[in-house]
Amino acid sequence: MRAARMTILGDKHVTGATIWLTGLPSAGKTTIAFELAERLRADGHRTEVLDGDEIREFLSAGLGFSREDRHTNVQRIGFVAELLASNGVKALVPVIAPYEDSREAVRKRHATEGTPYVEVHVATPVEVCSVRDVKGLYAKQAAGEISGLTGVDDPYEEPQSPDLRIESHQQTVQESAAALHALLTERGLA
């Protein structure tokens, strides 16, 4: 087991952490993560957003969307997040991660390494997500151009006990990020 490291920045001791935002496509995960990243950086925290789309393009290129490939993708992201967090970075991870067992494996890895981990469920209803349709996925699925869309014709297992549940359709991005920032502050991570 690698001991969790505390990074010294100037005369400040900084503990890293992984903040995992899970939810349906177009739930608001990435938007909230970038808003929170700005707040954390303004407070002097080293912060990195591990965007699920960028990870798929660069770290998980070649993986498809089968259950096995999704699990592999989530484990890769979890490994990188834990590595960053164990070195004093706040790793914000906005990814769908549709399966509970995959998310639990990431949580267990963090626990084994002694690295703080916070799971956030961005609980936006599929009806709201399909209207937002940031990437046009819901329209493509409805037109029969794609299949396997999480929450529509592929499963999404909602977290049963997340550290925080955000209903982004009932509050602003700033309010969502503030709620998450408050939780991190309460836990000594912000």
mmCIF file of C-alpha atoms in Angstrom, residues 51-184:
data_model
loop_
_atom_site.group_PDB
_atom_site.id
_atom_site.type_symbol
_atom_site.label_atom_id
_atom_site.label_comp_id
_atom_site.label_asym_id
_atom_site.label_seq_id
_atom_site.Cartn_x
_atom_site.Cartn_y
_atom_site.Cartn_z
ATOM 1 C CA ASP A 51 -13.115 14.897 -18.562
ATOM 2 C CA GLY A 52 -14.628 11.584 -19.659
ATOM 3 C CA ASP A 53 -14.671 12.532 -23.359
ATOM 4 C CA GLU A 54 -10.987 13.525 -23.347
ATOM 5 C CA ILE A 55 -10.028 10.365 -21.455
ATOM 6 C CA ARG A 56 -11.874 8.229 -24.035
ATOM 7 C CA GLU A 57 -10.022 9.975 -26.838
ATOM 8 C CA PHE A 58 -6.511 9.803 -25.392
ATOM 9 C CA LEU A 59 -6.270 7.194 -22.613
ATOM 10 C CA SER A 60 -8.998 4.769 -23.620
ATOM 11 C CA ALA A 61 -8.895 5.078 -27.410
ATOM 12 C CA GLY A 62 -10.054 1.844 -28.980
ATOM 13 C CA LEU A 63 -12.463 0.911 -26.222
ATOM 14 C CA GLY A 64 -16.092 0.502 -27.153
ATOM 15 C CA PHE A 65 -19.187 0.766 -24.991
ATOM 16 C CA SER A 66 -19.676 -2.843 -23.898
ATOM 17 C CA ARG A 67 -19.971 -3.405 -20.166
ATOM 18 C CA GLU A 68 -16.389 -4.731 -20.096
ATOM 19 C CA ASP A 69 -14.994 -1.763 -22.029
ATOM 20 C CA ARG A 70 -16.889 0.701 -19.850
ATOM 21 C CA HIS A 71 -15.473 -1.014 -16.757
ATOM 22 C CA THR A 72 -11.938 -0.816 -18.163
ATOM 23 C CA ASN A 73 -12.410 2.864 -18.992
ATOM 24 C CA VAL A 74 -13.642 3.661 -15.469
ATOM 25 C CA GLN A 75 -10.744 1.751 -13.888
ATOM 26 C CA ARG A 76 -8.210 3.643 -16.017
ATOM 27 C CA ILE A 77 -9.727 6.969 -15.049
ATOM 28 C CA GLY A 78 -9.850 5.891 -11.403
ATOM 29 C CA PHE A 79 -6.166 4.944 -11.465
ATOM 30 C CA VAL A 80 -5.111 8.306 -12.919
ATOM 31 C CA ALA A 81 -7.370 10.206 -10.501
ATOM 32 C CA GLU A 82 -5.963 8.348 -7.499
ATOM 33 C CA LEU A 83 -2.402 8.945 -8.673
ATOM 34 C CA LEU A 84 -3.042 12.675 -9.027
ATOM 35 C CA ALA A 85 -4.936 12.878 -5.728
ATOM 36 C CA SER A 86 -2.220 11.007 -3.840
ATOM 37 C CA ASN A 87 0.159 13.725 -5.017
ATOM 38 C CA GLY A 88 -1.840 16.672 -3.688
ATOM 39 C CA VAL A 89 -4.112 17.378 -6.664
ATOM 40 C CA LYS A 90 -7.881 17.747 -6.474
ATOM 41 C CA ALA A 91 -8.883 15.410 -9.319
ATOM 42 C CA LEU A 92 -12.386 16.246 -10.538
ATOM 43 C CA VAL A 93 -13.803 13.342 -12.542
ATOM 44 C CA PRO A 94 -17.036 14.049 -14.484
ATOM 45 C CA VAL A 95 -17.819 10.696 -16.109
ATOM 46 C CA ILE A 96 -20.978 8.678 -16.626
ATOM 47 C CA ALA A 97 -19.554 5.494 -15.018
ATOM 48 C CA PRO A 98 -22.899 3.689 -15.325
ATOM 49 C CA TYR A 99 -22.175 0.590 -13.230
ATOM 50 C CA GLU A 100 -22.097 0.499 -9.439
ATOM 51 C CA ASP A 101 -19.451 -2.252 -9.295
ATOM 52 C CA SER A 102 -17.058 -0.192 -11.435
ATOM 53 C CA ARG A 103 -17.484 2.883 -9.243
ATOM 54 C CA GLU A 104 -17.118 0.751 -6.106
ATOM 55 C CA ALA A 105 -13.827 -0.695 -7.402
ATOM 56 C CA VAL A 106 -12.497 2.855 -7.810
ATOM 57 C CA ARG A 107 -13.676 3.779 -4.304
ATOM 58 C CA LYS A 108 -11.977 0.673 -2.844
ATOM 59 C CA ARG A 109 -8.721 1.470 -4.631
ATOM 60 C CA HIS A 110 -8.742 4.940 -3.076
ATOM 61 C CA ALA A 111 -9.506 3.472 0.364
ATOM 62 C CA THR A 112 -6.676 0.938 0.015
ATOM 63 C CA GLU A 113 -4.250 3.722 -0.904
ATOM 64 C CA GLY A 114 -5.558 6.046 1.827
ATOM 65 C CA THR A 115 -6.616 8.680 -0.696
ATOM 66 C CA PRO A 116 -9.735 10.806 -0.047
ATOM 67 C CA TYR A 117 -12.607 10.030 -2.423
ATOM 68 C CA VAL A 118 -15.945 11.818 -2.758
ATOM 69 C CA GLU A 119 -18.754 10.448 -4.929
ATOM 70 C CA VAL A 120 -21.293 12.925 -6.277
ATOM 71 C CA HIS A 121 -24.435 11.865 -8.111
ATOM 72 C CA VAL A 122 -25.579 14.565 -10.523
ATOM 73 C CA ALA A 123 -29.165 13.328 -10.441
ATOM 74 C CA THR A 124 -30.730 15.002 -13.446
ATOM 75 C CA PRO A 125 -33.779 13.187 -14.866
ATOM 76 C CA VAL A 126 -33.384 11.684 -18.338
ATOM 77 C CA GLU A 127 -36.233 13.917 -19.582
ATOM 78 C CA VAL A 128 -34.206 17.017 -18.673
ATOM 79 C CA CYS A 129 -30.976 15.547 -20.065
ATOM 80 C CA SER A 130 -32.656 14.747 -23.394
ATOM 81 C CA VAL A 131 -33.797 18.368 -23.725
ATOM 82 C CA ARG A 132 -30.319 19.690 -22.877
ATOM 83 C CA ASP A 133 -28.765 17.106 -25.252
ATOM 84 C CA VAL A 134 -25.379 18.879 -25.203
ATOM 85 C CA LYS A 135 -23.746 16.450 -27.660
ATOM 86 C CA GLY A 136 -26.833 15.502 -29.670
ATOM 87 C CA LEU A 137 -26.759 11.921 -28.362
ATOM 88 C CA TYR A 138 -30.422 11.740 -27.405
ATOM 89 C CA ALA A 139 -31.470 13.023 -30.838
ATOM 90 C CA LYS A 140 -29.208 10.458 -32.523
ATOM 91 C CA GLN A 141 -30.629 7.659 -30.379
ATOM 92 C CA ALA A 142 -34.210 8.743 -31.120
ATOM 93 C CA ALA A 143 -33.388 8.777 -34.847
ATOM 94 C CA GLY A 144 -31.950 5.267 -34.630
ATOM 95 C CA GLU A 145 -28.439 6.454 -35.490
ATOM 96 C CA ILE A 146 -26.907 5.116 -32.266
ATOM 97 C CA SER A 147 -27.851 2.573 -29.625
ATOM 98 C CA GLY A 148 -26.558 1.845 -26.145
ATOM 99 C CA LEU A 149 -27.229 5.338 -24.794
ATOM 100 C CA THR A 150 -26.868 5.259 -21.026
ATOM 101 C CA GLY A 151 -30.183 5.831 -19.292
ATOM 102 C CA VAL A 152 -32.225 5.261 -22.454
ATOM 103 C CA ASP A 153 -31.449 1.868 -23.977
ATOM 104 C CA ASP A 154 -28.457 0.976 -21.798
ATOM 105 C CA PRO A 155 -28.521 0.803 -17.994
ATOM 106 C CA TYR A 156 -27.438 3.439 -15.499
ATOM 107 C CA GLU A 157 -27.177 2.211 -11.922
ATOM 108 C CA GLU A 158 -27.724 5.220 -9.676
ATOM 109 C CA PRO A 159 -25.477 5.461 -6.629
ATOM 110 C CA GLN A 160 -27.372 4.302 -3.546
ATOM 111 C CA SER A 161 -25.321 6.287 -1.020
ATOM 112 C CA PRO A 162 -23.353 9.048 -2.722
ATOM 113 C CA ASP A 163 -21.544 11.562 -0.553
ATOM 114 C CA LEU A 164 -23.656 14.250 -2.239
ATOM 115 C CA ARG A 165 -26.621 14.212 -4.601
ATOM 116 C CA ILE A 166 -27.003 17.285 -6.814
ATOM 117 C CA GLU A 167 -30.226 17.911 -8.686
ATOM 118 C CA SER A 168 -28.783 20.248 -11.288
ATOM 119 C CA HIS A 169 -32.152 20.872 -12.896
ATOM 120 C CA GLN A 170 -33.331 22.565 -9.685
ATOM 121 C CA GLN A 171 -30.383 24.883 -9.079
ATOM 122 C CA THR A 172 -27.804 26.910 -10.972
ATOM 123 C CA VAL A 173 -24.344 25.637 -11.852
ATOM 124 C CA GLN A 174 -22.931 28.052 -9.273
ATOM 125 C CA GLU A 175 -25.261 26.691 -6.567
ATOM 126 C CA SER A 176 -24.317 23.120 -7.470
ATOM 127 C CA ALA A 177 -20.593 23.897 -7.308
ATOM 128 C CA ALA A 178 -21.106 25.792 -4.032
ATOM 129 C CA ALA A 179 -22.849 22.774 -2.469
ATOM 130 C CA LEU A 180 -19.956 20.538 -3.490
ATOM 131 C CA HIS A 181 -17.397 23.094 -2.290
ATOM 132 C CA ALA A 182 -19.184 23.229 1.069
ATOM 133 C CA LEU A 183 -18.960 19.433 1.408
ATOM 134 C CA LEU A 184 -15.241 19.496 0.584
#
